[in-house]
Coordinates of C-alpha atoms in Angstrom, one line a residue:
M130 CA -23.6 7.6 -8.1
Y131 CA -25.7 5.1 -6.2
V132 CA -25.2 3.2 -3.0
I133 CA -25.1 -0.5 -2.4
N134 CA -26.5 -1.5 1.0
L135 CA -24.5 -4.6 1.9
K136 CA -27.2 -7.1 2.4
P137 CA -29.0 -9.4 -0.1
I138 CA -30.6 -7.4 -2.9
T139 CA -31.7 -7.8 -6.5
Y140 CA -29.0 -7.3 -9.0
L141 CA -28.9 -6.9 -12.7
A142 CA -27.2 -10.0 -14.2
C143 CA -29.4 -12.5 -16.1
F144 CA -28.3 -16.0 -17.0
K145 CA -30.0 -17.6 -20.0
K146 CA -29.2 -21.1 -21.3
S147 CA -29.2 -21.5 -25.1
V148 CA -31.5 -24.1 -26.7
K149 CA -28.8 -25.0 -29.3
M150 CA -25.9 -25.3 -26.9
K151 CA -26.4 -26.4 -23.3
S152 CA -23.2 -24.8 -22.2
L153 CA -23.9 -21.4 -23.6
F154 CA -24.5 -18.7 -21.0
T155 CA -26.0 -15.3 -22.0
L156 CA -25.1 -12.5 -19.6
V157 CA -27.5 -9.5 -20.1
F158 CA -27.3 -6.1 -18.4
A159 CA -31.1 -5.8 -18.1
C160 CA -33.2 -5.9 -14.9
T161 CA -35.1 -9.1 -14.5
A162 CA -33.3 -11.8 -12.6
A163 CA -32.8 -11.9 -8.9
G164 CA -29.6 -12.7 -7.0
S165 CA -27.6 -11.4 -4.1
I166 CA -24.4 -9.4 -3.6
A167 CA -21.8 -11.2 -1.6
Q168 CA -20.1 -8.1 -0.4
V169 CA -21.7 -8.1 3.1
P170 CA -19.2 -7.0 5.8
E171 CA -18.9 -9.6 8.5
F172 CA -17.8 -9.0 12.0
V173 CA -14.6 -11.0 12.8
N174 CA -13.4 -10.2 16.2
D175 CA -13.3 -7.2 18.6
L176 CA -9.6 -7.2 19.6
S177 CA -10.3 -5.2 22.7
T178 CA -12.4 -7.8 24.5
G179 CA -9.6 -9.7 26.2
P180 CA -8.5 -8.6 29.7
D181 CA -5.1 -7.4 28.5
F182 CA -6.4 -5.5 25.5
G183 CA -8.6 -2.8 27.0
Y184 CA -9.3 -0.1 24.5
A185 CA -7.1 -1.1 21.6
S186 CA -6.1 1.0 18.5
P187 CA -6.6 0.0 14.8
M188 CA -4.1 -2.3 13.1
R189 CA -0.9 -0.8 11.7
E190 CA 2.1 -2.0 9.8
V191 CA 0.6 -5.3 8.6
V192 CA 2.8 -8.1 7.1
M193 CA 1.9 -11.5 5.6
Y194 CA 3.3 -14.5 7.5
N195 CA 2.5 -18.2 6.9
N196 CA -0.8 -17.3 5.2
R197 CA -1.8 -15.1 8.0
L198 CA -1.6 -11.4 8.8
V199 CA 0.5 -10.1 11.6
S200 CA -0.1 -6.6 12.8
F201 CA 0.8 -4.2 15.6
I202 CA -1.9 -2.5 17.8
G203 CA -1.8 -0.1 20.6
I204 CA -3.2 -1.2 24.0
P205 CA -3.5 0.7 27.3
S206 CA -0.3 -0.8 28.7
G207 CA 1.7 -0.2 25.6
N208 CA 1.5 -2.2 22.4
G209 CA 0.6 -5.7 21.2
I210 CA 1.0 -8.1 18.3
I211 CA -2.0 -9.8 16.8
T212 CA -2.4 -12.4 14.1
T213 CA -5.5 -13.3 12.0
D214 CA -6.4 -15.7 9.2
G215 CA -9.6 -13.7 8.6
T216 CA -11.8 -15.7 10.9
A217 CA -13.1 -15.1 14.5
T218 CA -11.4 -18.2 15.9
G219 CA -8.2 -17.5 14.0
T220 CA -7.8 -13.9 15.2
K221 CA -5.7 -14.0 18.4
P222 CA -2.9 -12.2 20.2
V223 CA 0.7 -13.2 19.8
D224 CA 1.8 -11.0 22.6
L225 CA -0.1 -8.4 24.7
A226 CA 2.5 -7.9 27.4
I227 CA 4.8 -5.7 25.4
S228 CA 5.1 -2.6 27.7
T229 CA 6.6 -0.4 25.0
A230 CA 6.4 3.1 23.7
Q231 CA 6.7 1.9 20.1
I232 CA 6.9 -1.3 18.0
H233 CA 7.4 -0.9 14.3
N234 CA 9.1 -1.9 11.0
P235 CA 8.1 -5.6 10.8
V236 CA 10.2 -7.8 8.5
V237 CA 9.7 -11.4 7.6
L238 CA 12.9 -13.5 7.4
N239 CA 13.6 -17.2 7.8
N240 CA 10.1 -18.0 9.1
K241 CA 10.1 -15.3 11.7
V242 CA 8.7 -11.8 12.0
Y243 CA 11.4 -9.3 13.2
Y244 CA 10.7 -5.8 14.4
I245 CA 12.1 -2.8 16.3
D246 CA 10.9 -2.6 19.9
Q247 CA 11.2 0.6 21.9
P248 CA 10.5 -0.2 25.6
N249 CA 9.2 2.5 27.9
T250 CA 10.4 0.8 31.1
S251 CA 12.6 2.9 33.4
S252 CA 15.4 0.3 33.2
A253 CA 15.5 0.4 29.4
G254 CA 14.9 4.1 29.0
W255 CA 13.9 5.0 25.4
H256 CA 16.2 2.5 23.6
N257 CA 15.4 0.5 20.5
F258 CA 15.9 -3.3 20.4
L259 CA 15.8 -5.8 17.6
C260 CA 13.1 -8.4 18.5
Y261 CA 11.2 -11.3 16.9
T262 CA 8.3 -13.6 17.3
D263 CA 8.8 -17.2 16.2
G264 CA 5.1 -17.8 15.7
I265 CA 5.0 -21.1 17.7
N266 CA 2.2 -19.9 19.9
F267 CA 0.1 -18.1 17.3
S268 CA -2.9 -19.7 19.1
G269 CA -2.2 -17.1 21.8
G270 CA 0.5 -15.7 24.0
G271 CA 3.7 -16.4 22.1
R272 CA 6.8 -14.8 23.7
V273 CA 8.6 -12.0 22.0
N274 CA 12.4 -12.4 22.4
E275 CA 15.1 -9.8 22.3
I276 CA 18.1 -10.8 20.2
S277 CA 20.5 -8.5 21.9
D278 CA 20.0 -6.6 25.2
S279 CA 23.0 -4.4 24.7
L280 CA 22.5 -3.5 21.0
E281 CA 20.5 -0.3 20.4
L282 CA 19.0 0.3 17.0
Y283 CA 18.8 3.6 15.3
A284 CA 15.2 4.6 14.6
M285 CA 13.8 7.1 12.2
A286 CA 12.0 10.3 13.3
D287 CA 8.8 8.9 11.6
Q288 CA 8.9 5.4 12.9
H289 CA 5.6 4.3 11.3
S290 CA 6.6 5.4 7.8
Y291 CA 5.4 2.8 5.3
D292 CA 7.8 3.9 2.6
K293 CA 11.1 4.4 4.6
K294 CA 12.6 1.4 6.3
A295 CA 15.1 1.3 9.3
L296 CA 15.2 -2.5 9.1
V297 CA 15.4 -4.5 5.9
A298 CA 16.1 -8.1 4.8
M299 CA 18.7 -8.9 2.1
N300 CA 20.4 -12.2 1.1
G301 CA 19.1 -14.1 4.3
K302 CA 20.1 -11.4 6.8
L303 CA 18.7 -8.3 8.5
Y304 CA 20.4 -4.9 8.1
F305 CA 20.1 -1.9 10.3
F306 CA 22.1 0.8 12.0
A307 CA 22.9 0.3 15.7
T308 CA 25.4 0.9 18.5
E309 CA 26.7 -1.3 21.3
N310 CA 28.0 1.8 23.1
F311 CA 27.6 5.4 22.3
Y312 CA 31.3 6.0 22.1
N313 CA 31.4 4.2 18.7
G314 CA 28.2 5.9 17.4
F315 CA 25.6 4.3 15.2
E316 CA 27.0 2.1 12.5
L317 CA 25.9 -0.5 9.9
Y318 CA 25.0 -4.0 11.4
S319 CA 23.7 -7.3 10.1
S320 CA 22.0 -10.2 11.9
D321 CA 21.0 -13.7 11.0
G322 CA 18.5 -13.6 13.8
T323 CA 20.8 -14.9 16.5
R324 CA 22.9 -13.2 19.2
A325 CA 26.1 -14.7 17.8
G326 CA 25.2 -13.8 14.2
T327 CA 24.5 -10.1 15.0
K328 CA 27.6 -8.2 14.0
K329 CA 28.9 -4.8 12.9
V330 CA 29.4 -4.7 9.1
K331 CA 31.7 -1.6 9.0
D332 CA 32.6 1.4 11.1
I333 CA 31.8 4.0 8.5
N334 CA 32.4 7.0 10.7
P335 CA 35.4 6.3 12.8
H336 CA 35.3 9.3 15.0
P337 CA 34.1 8.8 18.7
Y338 CA 30.5 9.8 19.6
T339 CA 29.7 10.4 15.9
N340 CA 27.0 8.7 14.0
A341 CA 27.2 7.5 10.4
V342 CA 23.5 8.3 9.9
N343 CA 21.0 11.0 10.9
Q344 CA 17.3 11.0 11.4
T345 CA 16.6 13.5 8.6
T346 CA 17.8 11.2 5.8
Y347 CA 18.0 7.8 7.4
E348 CA 16.5 5.0 5.4
L349 CA 17.6 1.7 3.8
A350 CA 16.8 0.2 0.4
T351 CA 17.9 -2.8 -1.7
I352 CA 18.6 -3.4 -5.4
N353 CA 20.3 -6.2 -7.2
G354 CA 21.3 -7.9 -3.9
K355 CA 23.0 -4.7 -2.6
L356 CA 22.1 -2.3 0.2
I357 CA 21.7 1.4 -0.6
F358 CA 21.6 4.0 2.1
P359 CA 22.8 7.6 3.0
A360 CA 25.8 7.7 5.4
D361 CA 28.4 10.2 6.6
D362 CA 32.0 9.1 6.9
D363 CA 33.0 12.6 8.3
T364 CA 35.0 13.3 5.1
H365 CA 32.5 13.4 2.2
G366 CA 29.5 14.5 4.2
N367 CA 26.2 12.6 4.0
E368 CA 26.3 10.8 0.7
L369 CA 25.0 7.7 -1.0
W370 CA 26.6 4.4 0.1
I371 CA 26.4 0.8 -1.1
S372 CA 27.0 -2.5 0.7
D373 CA 27.1 -6.2 -0.2
G374 CA 27.0 -7.1 3.6
T375 CA 30.8 -7.3 4.0
E376 CA 33.2 -4.7 5.3
A377 CA 35.2 -4.5 2.1
G378 CA 32.1 -4.3 0.0
T379 CA 30.7 -1.3 2.0
Q380 CA 31.8 1.9 0.4
I381 CA 30.7 5.3 -0.8
L382 CA 28.7 5.0 -4.1
A383 CA 28.8 8.6 -5.3
D384 CA 30.1 11.8 -3.9
L385 CA 27.5 14.1 -5.5
N386 CA 28.4 17.2 -3.6
T387 CA 32.2 17.5 -3.9
I388 CA 32.6 20.3 -1.4
L389 CA 34.8 18.8 1.4
G390 CA 32.6 17.6 4.3
V391 CA 29.4 18.9 2.7
G392 CA 27.1 16.0 1.6
S393 CA 24.3 15.9 -0.9
N394 CA 21.9 14.4 1.8
P395 CA 20.3 11.6 -0.3
S396 CA 16.7 11.0 0.7
N397 CA 13.4 9.5 -0.5
L398 CA 14.9 6.3 -1.9
I399 CA 12.3 4.8 -4.3
P400 CA 12.8 1.4 -6.0
F401 CA 12.2 1.4 -9.8
G402 CA 12.9 -1.9 -11.4
N403 CA 16.6 -2.6 -10.7
K404 CA 17.3 1.1 -10.0
I405 CA 16.7 3.6 -7.2
I406 CA 15.3 7.0 -7.7
F407 CA 16.2 9.6 -5.0
N408 CA 16.5 13.2 -4.0
A409 CA 19.9 14.8 -3.5
A410 CA 21.4 18.3 -3.4
A411 CA 24.5 18.4 -5.6
V412 CA 26.3 21.6 -6.6
P413 CA 25.1 23.6 -8.6
F414 CA 21.7 22.0 -8.9
D415 CA 20.5 22.3 -5.3
T416 CA 17.9 19.5 -4.6
A417 CA 17.2 17.4 -7.6
I418 CA 16.0 13.9 -8.8
W419 CA 18.7 11.4 -9.3
M420 CA 18.9 7.7 -10.3
T421 CA 21.4 4.9 -9.5
D422 CA 21.8 1.4 -10.7
G423 CA 24.3 0.7 -7.9
T424 CA 27.4 1.8 -9.8
A425 CA 29.2 5.2 -9.7
A426 CA 28.8 5.5 -13.5
G427 CA 25.1 4.6 -13.3
T428 CA 24.3 7.3 -10.8
V429 CA 23.0 10.2 -12.9
L430 CA 20.9 13.3 -12.7
L431 CA 17.3 13.1 -14.0
K432 CA 15.8 16.5 -13.3
D433 CA 16.9 19.4 -11.2
S434 CA 15.0 21.6 -8.8
L435 CA 12.5 19.0 -7.5
I436 CA 12.1 18.1 -3.9
N437 CA 10.0 16.0 -1.5
M438 CA 9.3 13.0 -3.7
S439 CA 6.5 10.8 -2.3
D440 CA 3.6 8.5 -3.0
Y441 CA 4.9 6.7 -6.1
A442 CA 3.3 4.1 -8.4
E443 CA 4.5 2.2 -11.5
L444 CA 2.5 2.2 -14.7
N445 CA 3.4 1.0 -18.2
G446 CA 7.1 0.9 -17.5
K447 CA 7.2 4.4 -16.0
L448 CA 7.5 5.6 -12.4
Y449 CA 5.0 8.3 -11.3
F450 CA 5.5 10.3 -8.1
Y451 CA 4.6 13.5 -6.4
A452 CA 7.2 16.2 -6.1
R453 CA 7.5 20.0 -5.4
A454 CA 9.3 22.3 -7.8
I455 CA 11.6 24.9 -6.4
P456 CA 11.7 27.9 -6.2
S457 CA 8.0 28.0 -7.4
N458 CA 6.9 25.5 -4.6
K459 CA 4.3 24.1 -7.1
E460 CA 3.3 20.5 -6.4
G461 CA 2.4 18.0 -9.0
I462 CA 2.7 14.5 -10.5
Y463 CA 5.9 13.7 -12.4
E464 CA 6.9 10.7 -14.5
T465 CA 10.2 9.1 -15.4
D466 CA 11.3 6.3 -17.6
G467 CA 14.8 6.3 -16.0
T468 CA 16.2 8.9 -18.4
A469 CA 16.7 12.7 -18.1
A470 CA 14.7 13.2 -21.4
G471 CA 11.9 11.0 -20.1
T472 CA 11.5 12.8 -16.8
R473 CA 8.8 15.4 -17.0
K474 CA 5.7 16.9 -15.3
V475 CA 2.4 15.3 -16.0
W476 CA 0.0 17.5 -13.9
E477 CA 0.3 20.5 -11.6
A478 CA -1.8 20.7 -8.4
E479 CA -4.1 23.7 -8.0
P480 CA -2.2 26.5 -6.1
L481 CA -3.1 27.4 -2.6
G482 CA -6.0 29.9 -2.6
S483 CA -5.6 33.1 -0.5
Y484 CA -8.8 32.2 1.4
L485 CA -7.6 28.8 2.4
S486 CA -5.3 28.3 5.4
Y487 CA -4.6 24.7 4.3
R488 CA -4.9 22.7 1.1
P489 CA -4.4 19.0 1.3
K490 CA -1.6 17.8 -0.9
P491 CA -2.2 15.2 -3.6
A492 CA -1.9 11.7 -2.1
W493 CA -2.4 7.9 -2.4
L494 CA -1.1 7.6 -6.0
T495 CA -2.3 4.1 -7.1
A496 CA -2.1 2.2 -10.4
F497 CA -5.3 0.4 -11.4
K498 CA -6.4 -1.0 -14.7
G499 CA -4.1 1.1 -16.8
R500 CA -4.8 4.3 -15.0
L501 CA -3.5 6.3 -12.0
Y502 CA -5.8 7.2 -9.2
F503 CA -5.1 9.7 -6.5
S504 CA -6.8 12.1 -4.0
A505 CA -6.4 15.8 -5.0
Y506 CA -7.9 19.1 -4.2
S507 CA -9.7 21.7 -6.3
T508 CA -11.6 24.8 -5.3
A509 CA -14.6 23.6 -7.3
T510 CA -15.0 20.2 -5.6
G511 CA -12.7 20.0 -2.6
Q512 CA -10.6 16.9 -2.0
E513 CA -11.9 14.2 -4.3
L514 CA -10.9 11.1 -6.4
W515 CA -8.8 11.9 -9.6
Q516 CA -7.7 9.8 -12.5
S517 CA -4.8 10.0 -15.0
D518 CA -3.7 8.1 -18.1
G519 CA -0.2 9.6 -17.7
T520 CA -0.8 12.6 -19.9
P521 CA -1.6 16.2 -18.9
S522 CA -4.9 16.2 -20.8
G523 CA -5.9 12.8 -19.4
T524 CA -5.5 13.9 -15.8
K525 CA -8.8 15.1 -14.3
I526 CA -11.3 14.5 -11.6
F527 CA -12.7 11.0 -11.7
M528 CA -15.7 11.5 -9.5
D529 CA -17.1 13.9 -7.0
L530 CA -18.3 11.2 -4.6
D531 CA -20.9 13.5 -2.9
N532 CA -21.3 16.9 -4.5
S533 CA -23.5 18.1 -1.7
L534 CA -20.5 18.1 0.6
T535 CA -17.2 20.1 0.8
S536 CA -14.9 17.1 0.4
T537 CA -14.8 13.3 0.7
S538 CA -11.0 13.1 1.1
P539 CA -10.4 9.7 -0.5
A540 CA -7.5 7.8 1.1
Q541 CA -5.9 4.3 1.5
M542 CA -6.5 3.1 -2.1
V543 CA -5.8 -0.6 -2.4
V544 CA -6.4 -2.9 -5.4
A545 CA -8.1 -6.2 -4.5
G546 CA -9.4 -8.5 -7.2
T547 CA -10.9 -6.5 -10.0
R548 CA -11.8 -3.5 -7.9
M549 CA -10.0 -0.7 -6.1
F550 CA -11.2 -0.1 -2.5
F551 CA -10.7 3.1 -0.6
K552 CA -11.8 5.1 2.4
A553 CA -13.7 8.4 2.0
V554 CA -14.1 10.9 4.9
R555 CA -17.0 13.1 4.2
W556 CA -16.9 16.6 5.5
K557 CA -19.3 19.5 5.7
N558 CA -18.5 22.9 7.2
S559 CA -15.3 21.5 8.8
S560 CA -17.2 18.7 10.5
I561 CA -17.2 14.9 9.8
V562 CA -20.5 13.7 8.4
N563 CA -19.5 10.1 7.9
V564 CA -16.6 7.8 7.0
D565 CA -17.2 5.1 4.4
I566 CA -15.6 2.3 2.4
W567 CA -16.0 2.7 -1.4
S568 CA -14.9 0.6 -4.3
T569 CA -14.7 1.1 -8.1
D570 CA -14.0 -1.0 -11.2
G571 CA -12.6 2.0 -13.0
T572 CA -16.0 3.4 -14.2
V573 CA -18.1 6.1 -12.6
A574 CA -21.2 3.9 -13.0
N575 CA -19.7 1.2 -10.9
T576 CA -18.2 3.3 -8.2
V577 CA -20.2 2.5 -5.1
R578 CA -20.3 3.2 -1.4
H579 CA -20.5 0.2 0.8
D580 CA -22.9 0.7 3.8
L581 CA -22.3 -1.4 6.8
P582 CA -25.5 -3.0 8.1
N583 CA -27.3 -1.5 11.0
A584 CA -24.8 1.4 11.2
S585 CA -27.6 3.8 12.3
G586 CA -25.9 6.8 10.8
Q587 CA -22.7 6.4 12.9
L588 CA -19.2 6.1 11.6
A589 CA -18.7 3.2 9.3
F590 CA -15.0 3.4 9.6
Q591 CA -13.0 4.4 12.6
E592 CA -10.7 7.3 11.7
D593 CA -7.3 7.8 13.3
Y594 CA -5.9 11.1 12.1
T595 CA -2.4 10.3 13.5
L596 CA -1.9 7.1 11.6
M597 CA -4.4 7.8 8.8
G598 CA -6.6 5.1 10.3
S599 CA -6.1 1.4 10.0
P600 CA -5.2 -0.1 6.6
I601 CA -7.7 -1.7 4.2
V602 CA -5.8 -5.0 3.7
P603 CA -6.4 -7.5 0.8
F604 CA -6.4 -11.0 2.2
G605 CA -7.4 -13.9 0.0
K606 CA -10.9 -13.4 -1.2
Y607 CA -11.6 -10.7 1.4
I608 CA -10.5 -7.2 2.4
L609 CA -9.9 -6.8 6.2
F610 CA -10.4 -3.5 8.0
N611 CA -11.2 -2.0 11.4
N612 CA -14.3 -0.1 12.3
S613 CA -16.2 0.6 15.6
Y614 CA -19.6 2.0 14.7
N615 CA -21.3 -0.3 17.2
T616 CA -21.5 0.8 20.8
G617 CA -18.9 -1.0 22.9
Q618 CA -16.5 -1.8 20.1
S619 CA -13.0 -0.4 20.1
P620 CA -11.2 1.0 17.0
S621 CA -9.5 -2.4 16.7
A622 CA -12.8 -4.3 16.0
L623 CA -11.9 -6.4 12.9
W624 CA -14.3 -6.8 10.0
R625 CA -14.0 -8.5 6.6
M626 CA -15.8 -8.1 3.3
E627 CA -15.7 -10.5 0.4
I628 CA -14.2 -9.2 -2.8
N629 CA -16.9 -10.1 -5.3
P630 CA -17.9 -7.5 -7.9
V631 CA -20.5 -9.7 -9.6
G632 CA -23.8 -7.9 -9.5
I633 CA -22.6 -4.4 -9.1
T634 CA -24.0 -2.3 -11.9
D635 CA -26.1 0.8 -12.4
P636 CA -29.8 0.2 -12.8
G637 CA -31.1 0.8 -16.3
Q638 CA -28.0 2.3 -17.9
H639 CA -26.8 -0.6 -20.1
T640 CA -28.3 -3.2 -22.3
A641 CA -25.2 -4.8 -23.8
S642 CA -25.3 -8.6 -24.0
F643 CA -22.4 -11.0 -23.9
E644 CA -22.5 -14.7 -24.7
I645 CA -19.7 -16.9 -23.3
Y646 CA -19.3 -20.5 -24.4
P647 CA -18.5 -23.3 -24.0
N648 CA -18.7 -23.6 -20.3
P649 CA -17.1 -25.9 -19.0
T650 CA -14.2 -25.8 -21.5
S651 CA -10.9 -27.6 -22.0
D652 CA -9.3 -25.3 -24.6
Y653 CA -11.0 -22.1 -25.7
I654 CA -13.6 -19.6 -24.4
N655 CA -15.6 -17.7 -27.0
I656 CA -17.3 -14.3 -26.3
K657 CA -20.2 -13.2 -28.6
S658 CA -20.7 -9.5 -28.3
A659 CA -21.8 -6.6 -30.4
G660 CA -18.7 -4.5 -29.4
L661 CA -16.0 -6.1 -27.3
Q662 CA -13.3 -3.8 -26.1
S663 CA -11.3 -6.3 -24.0
A664 CA -11.6 -9.5 -21.9
T665 CA -9.6 -10.4 -18.8
I666 CA -9.3 -13.7 -16.9
Y667 CA -8.7 -13.7 -13.2
T668 CA -8.3 -16.4 -10.5
Q669 CA -11.2 -16.5 -8.0
D670 CA -9.1 -14.6 -5.5
G671 CA -8.5 -11.8 -8.0
K672 CA -5.1 -12.5 -9.5
K673 CA -4.9 -11.3 -13.1
L674 CA -3.9 -14.1 -15.5
M675 CA -4.4 -12.7 -19.0
E676 CA -5.9 -9.9 -21.0
T677 CA -6.9 -9.8 -24.6
K678 CA -8.9 -7.9 -27.2
S679 CA -9.9 -11.2 -29.0
N680 CA -13.2 -12.9 -28.5
H681 CA -11.6 -16.3 -29.0
I682 CA -9.4 -17.0 -25.9
D683 CA -7.0 -19.8 -25.6
V684 CA -7.2 -21.2 -22.0
R685 CA -5.3 -24.5 -22.5
S686 CA -2.5 -23.3 -20.3
L687 CA -4.8 -22.8 -17.3
S688 CA -5.0 -25.5 -14.6
P689 CA -8.3 -27.2 -14.1
G690 CA -10.7 -25.2 -11.8
M691 CA -13.0 -22.2 -11.6
Y692 CA -12.0 -18.8 -13.1
I693 CA -13.6 -15.3 -13.5
I694 CA -13.8 -13.7 -16.9
E695 CA -14.5 -10.0 -17.2
A696 CA -15.7 -8.6 -20.6
V697 CA -15.6 -4.8 -21.3
A698 CA -17.8 -3.4 -24.1
N699 CA -17.0 -0.4 -26.2
D700 CA -19.5 1.7 -24.3
G701 CA -17.7 0.9 -21.0
T702 CA -20.1 -1.8 -19.8
I703 CA -18.4 -4.3 -17.6
Q704 CA -19.7 -7.8 -17.1
Q705 CA -18.2 -10.7 -15.1
T706 CA -19.0 -14.4 -14.8
K707 CA -17.3 -17.6 -13.8
F708 CA -16.2 -20.5 -16.1
N709 CA -14.9 -23.9 -15.4
K710 CA -11.7 -25.1 -17.0
K711 CA -11.7 -28.9 -17.3

């Protein structure tokens, strides 16, 4: 492992022009040419500097809206909404006067951002309202409007869950559970964003003062233009329901536990293609993994005795997820192809040692370049970064980021461009030593720690243990994040770093040479290499366009412009450069 200090340094890519062909570029992993790494974190804006902000919290629950990011932050008086285009002048508040206990669950629909607002004013009590911002005054101070003063929304116990939604958009409308008076309980509603267009879909549980949902299993998901959710009609118990947005089209999907009034309590609804994978307890299997395609016949058991599904990722047509087996209570990674025969355990987490009072569970399962990455614990290394190819033998520790410390606790993995960025909290003897941003291209040699300039040994990333810190957000050619290592900055200080892996390589380890020609080109790119494993073409903002094992690549379908080509040698060497498509 080595560290990149994010300021101009010498890097190891040499550019040589051929005598025979003017447009031939030779890219050599040697150590002679000078250049600079563009991954220098830039300060964007300290969101706490305004008179209404005070000491603001990091961003949370970020959504894209009109080529901007919209995010919630906490402020001394309650909460606020901010927007940014990644620049200092374009980072401004939408509304800072929201005196609320919570704002959460943002949804973009019909050119507006909708969310659930829980005011903490004495007149409103602790009720939840459906609100929106129209974005007209994104230059500062736009008003947030309540769609209905009398309509109270049902909120989940974990209101900031990124996987479970209490508010979703489907077929041009919002769906949620709400009540207009507690006599009728909480039932399914829809809204087109207007007071007149906000209506009850169906009274699922007709009994007075009885809710159709509960906080333990409440969540909404959509597949094939239909809404899937757990609900209790006071006859079947809490079971899986489906709705097309009409009263007639809202009905129970499957009564998995047929004991009268005892439901299967569906939970952890995970989308997988045009299906939903979920937990449910049906007799006699107790809690198990089920799948539905939105039909009763297509709701089937995949594997019994598995609970607490979480942290999922798709790879090569399969869904991977964490789960805990019962009654053994052993945690691990499981895979499914949507069939009972194809649902199996891939890897089992190390059991809790008798000398440990706490073992962090595996987390942050992320698919990247044909592999799964996640954070996992072992007694030998502590909590570190692991990798899996989807097989038991191919699941192992990827890298001990700092073997002199107890753990680095990698978290918040996010793929941006051709690299995966993540945060690592370094511990030693139960104390934080530092918090850093790392990135990898999928090789140990090119897994690097990004040091912020002039950090003076202080935290490079502000950690918030309640919300797992602020997200690392891909945005165009940058990642955006919060940090507050400078004195006087709040945890909401916004920084950006360019996604540019060119020049990141390990000194002296590789001598592989690639020749790429012609450049510019109108039809084909040729790669001359002693041992080419693969080549991948990306847009300049990191979107993958094509991957091939051939050294003769047809690029006629590409629009004119600049592109990035990444060549991987048989020894694992990775080289990138740009080419111009005429």
